[in-house]
Coordinates of N, CA, C and O in Angstrom, one line a residue:
P1 N 137.1 107.3 -84.8 CA 137.5 108.4 -83.9 C 137.3 109.7 -85.0 O 136.5 109.4 -86.4
V2 N 137.1 111.2 -84.4 CA 136.6 112.2 -85.5 C 138.5 112.7 -85.5 O 139.0 113.2 -84.5
L3 N 138.1 113.4 -87.1 CA 139.4 114.0 -87.2 C 138.5 115.3 -87.3 O 138.1 116.0 -88.0
L4 N 139.1 116.5 -86.3 CA 138.7 117.9 -86.3 C 139.9 118.6 -86.4 O 140.6 118.4 -85.1
R5 N 139.7 119.7 -87.0 CA 141.4 120.5 -86.9 C 141.0 122.0 -85.0 O 140.6 121.7 -85.3
E6 N 142.8 122.1 -85.3 CA 142.7 122.8 -84.5 C 141.4 123.7 -84.0 O 141.1 124.9 -85.3
G7 N 140.9 124.1 -82.9 CA 139.6 125.1 -82.5 C 138.1 124.6 -83.8 O 137.5 125.4 -83.6
G8 N 138.3 123.7 -84.0 CA 137.1 123.3 -84.8 C 135.9 122.7 -84.1 O 136.0 122.8 -82.6
V9 N 134.8 123.0 -84.7 CA 133.6 122.3 -84.0 C 132.7 121.7 -84.8 O 132.7 122.0 -86.2
L10 N 132.2 121.0 -84.4 CA 131.6 119.4 -84.5 C 130.0 119.2 -84.5 O 130.3 118.9 -82.7
V11 N 128.8 119.5 -84.8 CA 127.7 119.4 -84.1 C 127.5 118.0 -84.5 O 126.7 118.2 -85.8
L12 N 126.6 117.3 -83.3 CA 126.2 116.1 -83.9 C 124.5 115.7 -83.2 O 124.3 116.4 -81.8
D13 N 123.5 115.4 -83.5 CA 122.2 114.9 -83.4 C 122.6 113.9 -82.5 O 123.1 113.0 -82.5
A14 N 122.5 114.5 -80.7 CA 122.7 113.3 -79.8 C 121.3 112.5 -79.4 O 121.1 111.8 -78.6
R15 N 120.0 112.3 -80.1 CA 118.9 111.7 -79.8 C 118.8 110.0 -80.3 O 120.1 109.8 -80.8
K16 N 119.0 109.0 -79.1 CA 119.1 108.0 -79.4 C 118.5 107.5 -80.8 O 117.0 107.4 -80.4
H17 N 119.1 106.5 -81.2 CA 118.3 105.7 -82.2 C 117.1 105.9 -82.9 O 115.6 106.0 -82.6
T18 N 116.9 107.1 -83.7 CA 116.0 107.7 -84.2 C 116.8 108.2 -85.9 O 118.2 108.7 -86.3
N19 N 115.8 108.1 -86.6 CA 115.9 108.8 -88.2 C 115.4 109.8 -88.5 O 115.0 110.1 -89.6
S20 N 114.7 110.9 -87.4 CA 114.4 111.9 -87.9 C 114.3 112.7 -88.2 O 116.0 113.1 -87.9
A21 N 114.2 113.2 -88.6 CA 114.7 114.7 -90.0 C 114.0 115.8 -89.3 O 114.4 116.9 -89.1
E22 N 113.3 115.5 -87.8 CA 112.9 116.7 -87.0 C 114.6 117.7 -86.3 O 115.2 116.6 -85.8
N23 N 114.0 119.3 -86.1 CA 115.7 119.4 -85.9 C 114.9 118.8 -84.1 O 114.6 118.8 -83.2
P24 N 116.6 118.4 -83.7 CA 116.7 117.6 -82.5 C 116.4 118.7 -81.0 O 116.7 119.9 -80.9
D25 N 115.9 117.6 -80.2 CA 116.1 118.0 -78.6 C 117.3 118.2 -77.6 O 117.4 118.3 -76.7
A26 N 118.2 117.2 -78.9 CA 119.2 116.6 -77.6 C 120.1 116.6 -78.9 O 120.6 116.5 -80.0
M27 N 121.7 118.1 -78.6 CA 123.1 117.8 -79.6 C 124.2 117.4 -78.5 O 124.2 117.8 -77.5
E28 N 125.3 116.9 -79.3 CA 126.2 117.0 -78.9 C 127.2 117.9 -79.6 O 127.3 117.9 -80.8
V29 N 128.1 119.0 -79.1 CA 129.2 119.5 -79.5 C 130.3 119.3 -79.2 O 130.7 119.0 -77.7
L30 N 131.3 118.7 -80.4 CA 132.7 118.2 -80.1 C 133.2 119.8 -80.6 O 133.1 120.4 -81.5
A31 N 134.2 119.8 -79.4 CA 135.2 121.1 -79.6 C 136.6 120.7 -79.4 O 136.7 120.4 -78.7
A32 N 137.5 121.0 -80.7 CA 138.9 120.7 -80.2 C 139.8 122.3 -79.9 O 139.1 123.1 -80.0
N33 N 140.6 122.2 -79.2 CA 141.5 123.4 -78.8 C 141.9 124.1 -79.8 O 142.2 123.6 -80.8
G34 N 141.8 125.3 -79.8 CA 142.2 126.5 -80.6 C 141.0 127.6 -80.9 O 139.9 127.3 -80.1
N35 N 141.4 128.1 -81.8 CA 140.4 129.5 -82.0 C 139.4 129.1 -83.4 O 140.0 128.4 -84.6
G36 N 138.0 129.2 -83.8 CA 137.7 128.4 -84.6 C 136.1 128.9 -84.6 O 135.2 129.3 -83.7
S37 N 135.4 128.2 -85.8 CA 134.1 128.9 -85.5 C 133.1 127.9 -86.5 O 133.6 127.6 -87.0
Y38 N 131.6 127.9 -86.2 CA 131.1 126.8 -86.8 C 129.0 128.0 -87.0 O 128.6 128.3 -86.0
L39 N 129.2 127.6 -88.2 CA 127.4 128.2 -88.1 C 126.3 126.9 -88.1 O 126.9 126.1 -89.7
L40 N 125.4 126.7 -87.7 CA 124.4 125.9 -87.9 C 123.1 126.3 -88.4 O 122.8 127.3 -88.3
H41 N 122.9 125.4 -89.6 CA 121.6 126.1 -90.1 C 120.5 125.0 -89.9 O 121.1 124.0 -90.1
E42 N 119.3 125.4 -89.6 CA 118.3 124.4 -89.0 C 117.0 125.2 -89.6 O 116.8 126.5 -89.6
D43 N 116.1 124.2 -90.1 CA 114.8 124.9 -90.8 C 114.0 123.4 -90.5 O 114.2 122.6 -89.7
D44 N 112.6 124.1 -90.7 CA 111.6 123.5 -90.5 C 110.7 122.3 -91.5 O 109.5 121.8 -91.1
G45 N 111.9 122.3 -92.5 CA 110.9 121.7 -94.1 C 110.1 123.3 -94.6 O 109.7 122.5 -95.6
D46 N 109.6 123.9 -94.4 CA 108.5 124.6 -94.4 C 109.2 126.3 -95.0 O 108.5 127.3 -95.1
G47 N 110.5 126.4 -94.5 CA 111.1 127.4 -95.1 C 111.7 128.4 -94.0 O 112.4 129.6 -94.3
R48 N 111.0 128.3 -93.0 CA 111.2 128.8 -91.4 C 112.9 128.3 -90.8 O 112.8 126.9 -91.5
R49 N 113.6 129.3 -90.6 CA 115.3 128.6 -90.2 C 115.4 129.8 -89.1 O 115.5 130.6 -88.5
A50 N 116.4 128.8 -88.5 CA 116.8 129.2 -87.3 C 118.5 129.2 -87.7 O 118.9 127.9 -88.1
C51 N 119.3 129.6 -86.7 CA 120.5 129.8 -87.5 C 121.6 129.6 -85.5 O 121.3 130.7 -85.1
T52 N 122.5 129.4 -85.4 CA 123.5 128.7 -84.2 C 125.1 129.2 -85.0 O 125.4 128.8 -85.4
V53 N 125.7 130.2 -84.2 CA 126.7 130.7 -84.6 C 127.9 130.3 -83.1 O 126.9 130.1 -82.3
F54 N 128.6 129.0 -83.6 CA 129.8 128.7 -82.5 C 130.6 129.7 -82.4 O 131.4 129.1 -83.6
E55 N 131.2 129.9 -81.8 CA 132.4 130.6 -81.8 C 133.7 130.0 -80.6 O 133.2 129.5 -79.3
N56 N 135.0 129.2 -81.1 CA 135.3 128.2 -80.1 C 136.9 129.2 -79.9 O 137.7 129.5 -80.8
R57 N 137.5 129.8 -78.4 CA 138.1 130.4 -78.6 C 139.2 130.0 -77.5 O 138.7 129.4 -76.4
G58 N 140.5 129.5 -77.5 CA 141.5 129.3 -76.3 C 142.7 129.7 -77.0 O 143.6 130.1 -77.5
E59 N 143.6 129.5 -75.6 CA 144.6 130.1 -75.5 C 145.3 129.4 -74.3 O 144.3 128.2 -73.8
E60 N 147.0 129.4 -74.0 CA 147.2 128.4 -72.9 C 146.4 128.0 -71.6 O 145.9 129.3 -70.7
G61 N 145.9 127.0 -71.5 CA 144.9 126.8 -70.2 C 143.5 127.4 -69.8 O 142.7 126.8 -69.6
V62 N 143.2 127.4 -71.2 CA 141.7 128.1 -71.3 C 140.9 127.5 -72.2 O 141.6 128.3 -73.3
Q63 N 139.5 127.2 -72.5 CA 139.4 126.9 -73.8 C 138.2 127.5 -73.8 O 137.3 126.8 -72.4
I64 N 137.4 128.4 -74.3 CA 135.9 128.5 -74.4 C 135.3 128.7 -75.8 O 135.4 128.9 -76.6
L65 N 133.7 127.8 -75.7 CA 133.3 127.5 -76.7 C 131.9 128.5 -76.2 O 131.2 128.4 -74.7
S66 N 131.3 129.1 -76.9 CA 130.1 130.6 -76.7 C 129.3 129.7 -78.2 O 129.7 129.8 -79.0
W67 N 127.8 129.8 -78.2 CA 127.0 129.6 -78.6 C 125.8 131.1 -78.7 O 125.1 131.0 -77.1
R68 N 124.7 131.6 -79.9 CA 123.9 131.6 -79.6 C 122.8 131.4 -80.9 O 123.1 131.6 -81.9
T69 N 121.7 130.9 -80.6 CA 120.8 130.9 -82.1 C 120.1 131.7 -81.8 O 119.4 132.6 -80.6
D70 N 119.9 132.5 -82.8 CA 118.6 133.2 -83.4 C 117.5 132.3 -84.3 O 117.7 131.5 -85.0
D71 N 116.3 132.3 -83.6 CA 115.3 131.5 -83.8 C 113.9 132.6 -83.9 O 113.3 132.3 -83.0
A72 N 114.2 133.5 -84.4 CA 113.3 134.4 -84.7 C 111.7 133.7 -84.8 O 110.5 134.1 -84.6
A73 N 111.2 132.2 -85.9 CA 110.6 132.0 -86.2 C 109.8 131.0 -85.5 O 108.6 130.2 -85.4
G74 N 111.0 130.8 -84.1 CA 110.8 130.0 -83.1 C 110.3 128.4 -83.4 O 109.3 127.4 -83.1
I75 N 111.0 128.0 -84.1 CA 111.1 126.6 -85.1 C 111.9 125.5 -83.7 O 111.7 124.5 -83.7
L76 N 112.5 125.6 -82.7 CA 113.7 124.9 -82.5 C 112.9 124.8 -81.1 O 112.3 125.6 -80.2
P77 N 113.2 123.3 -80.5 CA 112.5 123.1 -79.2 C 113.8 123.9 -78.2 O 115.0 123.8 -78.4
A78 N 113.4 124.0 -76.5 CA 114.3 123.8 -75.7 C 115.2 122.3 -75.7 O 114.5 121.2 -75.8
R79 N 116.9 122.7 -75.7 CA 116.9 121.1 -75.9 C 118.6 121.2 -75.1 O 118.6 121.5 -74.7
R80 N 118.4 119.6 -74.7 CA 120.1 119.4 -73.8 C 120.8 119.4 -74.9 O 121.2 119.0 -76.1
V81 N 122.1 119.9 -74.1 CA 123.2 120.3 -75.0 C 124.0 119.6 -74.4 O 124.8 120.1 -72.7
R82 N 125.2 118.3 -74.7 CA 126.7 118.3 -74.2 C 127.2 118.6 -75.1 O 127.8 118.7 -76.5
V83 N 128.3 119.0 -74.6 CA 129.4 120.0 -74.9 C 131.0 119.0 -74.3 O 131.3 118.6 -73.5
K84 N 131.5 118.2 -75.4 CA 132.8 117.7 -75.0 C 134.0 118.1 -75.9 O 134.4 118.5 -76.9
F85 N 135.3 118.5 -74.9 CA 136.6 119.5 -75.0 C 136.9 118.0 -75.2 O 137.8 117.4 -74.6
L86 N 137.4 117.9 -76.7 CA 138.5 116.1 -77.2 C 139.0 116.3 -76.4 O 140.1 115.5 -76.2
N87 N 140.2 117.6 -76.8 CA 141.7 117.9 -76.3 C 141.9 118.2 -74.9 O 143.0 118.1 -74.5
I88 N 140.6 118.2 -73.7 CA 141.1 118.7 -72.8 C 140.7 117.2 -71.6 O 139.6 116.8 -71.8
P89 N 141.8 116.7 -71.4 CA 141.1 115.1 -70.3 C 140.6 115.8 -69.2 O 139.6 115.1 -68.3
T90 N 140.8 116.8 -68.6 CA 140.2 117.2 -66.8 C 140.2 118.8 -67.0 O 141.2 119.2 -67.2
G91 N 139.2 119.1 -66.2 CA 139.4 121.1 -66.0 C 138.3 121.7 -65.0 O 137.8 120.7 -64.6
E92 N 138.2 122.1 -64.6 CA 137.2 123.0 -64.3 C 136.5 124.1 -65.1 O 137.0 124.7 -65.8
V93 N 135.3 123.6 -64.7 CA 134.0 124.1 -65.7 C 133.3 125.3 -65.1 O 132.6 125.5 -64.2
T94 N 132.9 126.5 -65.6 CA 132.2 127.3 -65.2 C 131.1 127.6 -67.1 O 131.4 127.3 -68.0
V95 N 129.5 127.7 -66.7 CA 129.1 127.5 -67.6 C 128.3 128.7 -67.8 O 127.3 129.0 -65.9
T96 N 127.6 129.9 -68.1 CA 126.7 131.2 -68.2 C 125.6 131.1 -69.3 O 126.2 130.3 -70.4
A97 N 124.6 131.8 -68.9 CA 123.8 131.9 -69.8 C 123.4 133.3 -69.8 O 123.1 133.9 -68.7
D98 N 123.5 134.1 -70.6 CA 123.5 135.7 -71.2 C 124.3 136.2 -69.6 O 123.7 137.2 -68.8
C99 N 125.6 135.8 -69.8 CA 126.8 135.8 -68.0 C 126.4 135.9 -66.8 O 126.7 135.9 -66.1
A100 N 125.0 135.0 -66.7 CA 124.6 134.8 -65.7 C 124.8 133.2 -65.7 O 124.8 132.2 -66.2
P101 N 125.7 132.8 -63.9 CA 125.9 131.0 -63.8 C 125.1 130.0 -64.2 O 123.7 130.5 -63.5
I102 N 124.7 129.3 -64.7 CA 124.0 128.5 -64.5 C 124.5 126.8 -64.1 O 125.9 126.7 -64.1
P103 N 123.8 125.9 -63.2 CA 123.9 124.6 -63.1 C 124.4 123.9 -64.4 O 123.9 124.0 -65.5
A104 N 125.6 122.9 -64.4 CA 125.3 122.2 -65.4 C 126.6 121.2 -64.7 O 127.1 120.8 -63.5
E105 N 126.2 119.5 -65.7 CA 126.8 118.3 -65.2 C 128.2 118.2 -65.8 O 128.0 118.8 -67.5
T106 N 129.3 117.8 -65.6 CA 130.4 117.9 -65.8 C 131.1 116.2 -65.5 O 130.7 115.4 -64.6
D107 N 131.6 115.8 -66.5 CA 132.5 114.5 -66.7 C 134.0 114.8 -67.2 O 133.9 115.3 -68.6
D108 N 134.8 113.8 -66.3 CA 136.0 113.8 -66.8 C 136.8 112.6 -67.3 O 137.9 112.6 -67.1
N109 N 136.0 111.9 -67.7 CA 136.5 110.2 -68.2 C 136.8 110.3 -69.6 O 136.6 110.0 -70.7
G110 N 138.4 111.3 -69.4 CA 138.8 111.0 -70.9 C 138.9 112.4 -71.7 O 139.8 112.6 -72.6
A111 N 137.8 112.9 -71.6 CA 137.5 114.5 -72.6 C 136.6 114.7 -71.7 O 135.4 114.3 -71.0
L112 N 136.9 116.1 -71.5 CA 135.7 116.9 -70.3 C 134.6 117.1 -71.5 O 134.4 117.6 -72.3
T113 N 133.7 116.7 -70.4 CA 132.5 116.6 -70.7 C 131.2 117.6 -69.8 O 131.6 117.3 -69.0
V114 N 130.1 118.6 -70.6 CA 129.8 119.4 -69.8 C 127.9 119.1 -70.6 O 128.1 119.3 -71.6
D115 N 127.3 119.0 -69.5 CA 125.6 118.6 -70.0 C 125.2 119.5 -69.6 O 125.1 119.7 -68.2
I116 N 124.2 120.9 -70.4 CA 123.7 121.5 -70.5 C 122.5 121.2 -70.3 O 122.0 121.3 -72.0
P117 N 121.2 121.0 -69.3 CA 120.0 120.2 -69.5 C 118.9 120.8 -70.7 O 117.7 120.4 -70.8
D118 N 119.0 122.6 -70.3 CA 117.8 123.3 -71.0 C 118.6 124.6 -71.6 O 118.8 125.1 -70.6
V119 N 118.8 124.3 -72.7 CA 119.4 125.2 -73.7 C 118.3 125.7 -74.8 O 117.4 125.2 -75.1
R120 N 118.1 127.4 -74.4 CA 117.0 127.5 -75.3 C 117.9 129.1 -76.4 O 118.8 129.7 -75.8
P121 N 116.8 129.2 -77.4 CA 117.4 130.3 -78.9 C 116.9 131.5 -77.7 O 116.6 132.0 -76.9
G122 N 118.0 132.1 -78.4 CA 117.9 133.7 -77.7 C 119.0 133.8 -76.5 O 119.2 135.1 -76.5
V123 N 119.7 133.0 -75.9 CA 119.9 133.1 -74.9 C 121.6 132.8 -75.7 O 121.8 132.3 -76.2
R124 N 122.9 133.7 -74.9 CA 124.2 133.5 -75.2 C 124.3 132.4 -73.9 O 124.6 132.9 -73.0
Y125 N 125.0 131.5 -74.3 CA 125.8 130.5 -73.8 C 127.6 130.6 -73.6 O 127.6 131.0 -74.8
E126 N 127.9 130.3 -73.0 CA 129.7 129.9 -72.6 C 130.1 129.0 -72.3 O 129.4 128.8 -70.5
V127 N 130.5 128.2 -72.3 CA 131.4 127.2 -71.7 C 133.0 127.3 -71.2 O 133.5 127.2 -72.5
R128 N 133.1 127.6 -70.2 CA 134.4 127.8 -70.1 C 134.9 126.8 -69.3 O 135.1 126.0 -68.1
A129 N 136.6 126.4 -70.1 CA 137.0 125.0 -69.2 C 138.7 125.4 -68.9 O 139.5 126.4 -69.8
I130 N 139.0 125.6 -67.7 CA 140.5 125.7 -67.5 C 141.0 124.7 -67.0 O 140.4 123.8 -66.4
Y131 N 142.4 124.4 -67.5 CA 143.0 123.2 -67.6 C 144.2 123.3 -67.5 O 144.9 124.3 -67.5
A132 N 145.0 122.4 -67.0 CA 146.5 122.4 -66.9 C 147.6 122.1 -68.0 O 146.8 121.1 -68.6
P133 N 148.0 123.0 -68.7 CA 148.3 122.6 -70.2 C 149.2 121.5 -70.4 O 149.9 121.4 -69.1
K134 N 149.2 120.7 -71.2 CA 150.7 119.5 -71.1 C 151.9 120.4 -71.3 O 152.2 121.4 -71.6
D135 N 152.7 120.0 -70.5 CA 154.1 120.0 -70.6 C 154.8 120.0 -71.6 O 154.7 119.3 -73.0
R136 N 155.8 121.3 -71.6 CA 156.5 120.5 -73.0 C 156.8 119.4 -73.4 O 156.7 118.7 -75.0
R137 N 157.6 118.2 -73.2 CA 157.8 116.6 -73.4 C 156.4 116.3 -73.8 O 156.6 115.5 -74.3
E138 N 155.4 116.3 -73.2 CA 154.1 115.3 -73.4 C 154.0 116.0 -74.7 O 153.5 115.2 -75.5
A139 N 153.8 117.2 -74.8 CA 153.1 117.7 -76.1 C 154.2 116.9 -77.1 O 154.0 116.9 -78.4
R140 N 155.5 117.6 -76.8 CA 156.9 116.6 -78.0 C 156.7 115.2 -78.1 O 155.9 114.7 -79.4
N141 N 156.0 114.4 -77.5 CA 155.9 113.2 -77.8 C 154.8 113.0 -78.2 O 154.7 112.1 -79.1
E142 N 153.3 113.5 -78.2 CA 152.0 113.3 -79.2 C 152.7 113.7 -80.3 O 152.2 113.1 -81.3
R143 N 153.4 115.0 -80.7 CA 153.8 115.1 -82.1 C 154.7 113.9 -82.5 O 154.5 113.2 -83.8
F144 N 155.6 113.1 -81.7 CA 156.4 112.1 -82.2 C 155.2 110.8 -82.9 O 155.7 110.5 -83.4
R145 N 154.4 110.8 -81.6 CA 153.5 109.4 -82.3 C 152.6 110.1 -83.5 O 152.7 108.9 -84.2
Y146 N 152.0 111.3 -83.2 CA 151.2 112.0 -84.5 C 151.8 111.7 -85.9 O 151.6 110.6 -87.1
S147 N 153.4 111.9 -85.7 CA 154.2 111.7 -87.0 C 154.5 109.9 -87.6 O 154.2 110.1 -88.7
L148 N 155.1 108.9 -86.6 CA 155.0 107.6 -86.3 C 153.7 107.4 -87.0 O 154.3 106.4 -88.0
Q149 N 153.0 107.5 -87.0 CA 151.4 106.9 -87.1 C 151.1 107.2 -89.0 O 151.0 106.3 -89.2
R150 N 151.7 108.2 -89.4 CA 152.0 108.3 -90.5 C 152.6 107.6 -91.3 O 153.1 107.4 -92.9
F151 N 153.5 106.8 -91.1 CA 155.0 106.8 -91.7 C 154.1 105.2 -92.0 O 153.8 104.2 -91.1
E152 N 155.0 104.9 -93.1 CA 154.9 103.4 -93.9 C 155.9 102.6 -92.8 O 156.7 102.8 -92.2
G153 N 155.5 101.6 -92.7 CA 156.1 100.2 -91.9 C 155.2 99.4 -91.4 O 153.8 99.8 -90.3
D154 N 155.7 98.7 -90.1 CA 155.0 97.6 -89.9 C 155.1 98.4 -88.0 O 156.4 99.3 -87.6
Q155 N 154.0 98.3 -87.4 CA 153.6 99.1 -86.3 C 154.3 98.3 -84.9 O 154.7 99.2 -84.4
P156 N 154.8 97.1 -84.8 CA 155.7 97.1 -83.5 C 157.0 97.5 -83.8 O 157.6 98.2 -82.7
K157 N 157.5 97.7 -84.8 CA 158.6 98.8 -84.7 C 158.5 100.1 -84.4 O 159.4 100.9 -84.2
K158 N 157.3 100.4 -85.2 CA 157.5 102.1 -84.7 C 156.3 102.4 -83.1 O 157.6 103.5 -82.5
R159 N 156.3 101.3 -82.6 CA 155.9 101.7 -81.4 C 157.3 101.3 -80.9 O 157.0 102.1 -79.7
S160 N 158.6 100.8 -80.7 CA 159.5 100.2 -80.5 C 160.5 101.6 -80.2 O 161.2 101.9 -79.5
F161 N 160.2 102.2 -81.6 CA 160.6 103.2 -81.5 C 160.4 105.0 -81.3 O 161.0 105.2 -80.2
Y162 N 158.8 104.5 -80.9 CA 158.4 105.5 -79.7 C 158.4 105.8 -78.3 O 159.1 106.8 -77.8
K163 N 158.5 104.6 -78.1 CA 158.7 104.2 -76.6 C 159.9 104.7 -76.3 O 160.3 105.1 -75.5
A164 N 161.2 104.2 -77.2 CA 162.4 104.6 -77.1 C 162.3 106.3 -77.1 O 163.3 106.9 -76.3
L165 N 162.0 107.1 -78.2 CA 161.7 108.5 -77.9 C 161.6 109.2 -77.1 O 161.6 109.9 -76.5
T166 N 160.1 108.6 -76.4 CA 159.6 109.0 -75.4 C 160.8 109.1 -74.2 O 160.7 110.2 -72.8
A167 N 161.7 107.9 -74.0 CA 162.6 108.0 -72.9 C 164.1 109.2 -72.8 O 164.5 109.0 -72.1
L168 N 163.9 109.5 -73.9 CA 165.1 110.6 -74.4 C 164.9 112.2 -74.2 O 163.6 112.9 -74.4
D169 N 166.2 112.9 -73.5 CA 166.2 113.9 -74.2 C 165.9 114.2 -75.1 O 166.3 113.5 -76.1
D170 N 166.1 116.2 -75.9 CA 165.8 116.2 -76.7 C 166.7 115.8 -78.1 O 167.0 116.3 -78.5
E171 N 167.9 116.5 -77.1 CA 169.7 116.4 -77.5 C 169.4 115.2 -78.0 O 169.8 114.9 -79.2
A172 N 169.5 113.9 -77.3 CA 169.4 111.8 -77.1 C 168.7 112.0 -78.4 O 169.2 111.2 -79.2
A173 N 167.1 112.7 -77.9 CA 166.1 112.3 -79.3 C 166.4 112.7 -81.0 O 166.5 111.4 -81.7
K174 N 167.0 113.6 -80.9 CA 168.1 113.7 -82.3 C 168.8 113.0 -82.8 O 169.0 112.5 -83.8
A175 N 170.0 113.0 -81.8 CA 170.7 112.1 -81.9 C 169.7 110.3 -82.6 O 170.6 109.5 -83.7
Y176 N 169.3 110.0 -81.9 CA 168.7 108.2 -81.8 C 167.6 108.6 -83.3 O 167.9 107.7 -84.0
I177 N 166.8 110.0 -83.9 CA 166.1 110.2 -85.0 C 167.3 110.0 -86.3 O 167.2 108.8 -87.0
L178 N 168.1 110.9 -85.9 CA 169.4 110.7 -87.5 C 170.1 109.3 -87.4 O 170.6 109.3 -88.7
A179 N 170.6 108.8 -86.4 CA 170.7 107.2 -86.5 C 170.0 105.8 -87.2 O 170.1 105.2 -87.5
S180 N 168.5 106.7 -87.0 CA 167.9 105.5 -87.6 C 168.1 105.5 -89.1 O 168.4 105.7 -89.4
D181 N 167.0 104.4 -89.6 CA 166.8 103.4 -90.8 C 165.9 104.3 -91.5 O 165.3 104.2 -92.4
Y182 N 164.8 105.4 -90.8 CA 163.8 106.1 -91.5 C 164.4 106.9 -92.6 O 165.8 107.3 -92.4
S183 N 163.6 107.5 -93.7 CA 164.1 107.8 -94.8 C 164.9 109.3 -94.2 O 164.0 110.1 -93.1
K184 N 165.1 110.6 -95.1 CA 165.1 111.8 -94.8 C 163.9 112.4 -95.0 O 164.5 113.2 -93.9
H185 N 163.1 112.4 -94.9 CA 161.6 113.0 -95.1 C 161.5 112.4 -94.0 O 160.9 113.6 -93.1
E186 N 161.3 111.3 -93.5 CA 160.5 111.0 -92.0 C 161.3 111.7 -91.4 O 160.8 111.8 -90.1
K187 N 162.6 111.3 -90.8 CA 163.4 111.9 -89.9 C 163.2 113.5 -90.1 O 163.2 114.1 -88.5
A188 N 163.1 114.1 -91.3 CA 162.8 115.5 -91.0 C 161.8 115.9 -90.4 O 161.3 116.6 -89.5
R189 N 160.6 114.9 -90.7 CA 159.3 115.1 -90.1 C 159.5 114.6 -88.5 O 158.6 115.6 -87.8
L190 N 160.0 113.8 -88.0 CA 160.0 114.1 -86.4 C 161.0 114.8 -85.7 O 160.9 115.5 -84.7
L191 N 162.2 115.6 -86.5 CA 162.8 116.3 -86.0 C 162.5 117.6 -85.8 O 162.8 118.5 -84.8
E192 N 161.1 118.0 -86.7 CA 160.6 119.1 -86.4 C 159.5 119.1 -85.2 O 158.9 120.0 -84.9
S193 N 159.4 117.9 -84.6 CA 158.5 117.6 -83.7 C 159.4 118.1 -82.0 O 159.1 117.8 -81.1
L194 N 161.4 118.1 -82.3 CA 161.7 118.6 -80.9 C 161.6 120.2 -80.8 O 161.2 121.1 -82.0

């Protein structure tokens, strides 16, 4: 699993089975919902450099990842880029290159994934994902799961507690948390999820 903060961007070499130090002709870009940026520096080993700025912007129901590569030295190949929106299971996608729509393959098998086959330096790319935001209860239950995973204790007890919490409305969940045998600190953490 990848631990990526809200709005985070992580760029990976997507070539298969290689130890090459050359600049890749295939990249995978992992993006988490939210606002953030990432600066990728690449070089050719002789002092010539290229720089790519990734910007990740999000608001309720829309996530946009854009980037542009400055490669004045001409060291980068055209490359295939796969963008994976980690927190978006499915949605509508549009991809533009210098504001003009371009074709791209999409897959929504667990994480919305977009494949762009021919990404070139000097062009501004934008991948816009429009998705149905999670409802309040689903988001609350994810916060419960996140908190419980960090607690000490046996997994079956935590799973059972989580299952009971997810079936309750907020008021009943609050009472259930307060009546539990978790520590005062753990109870406070769970109550923050409401």
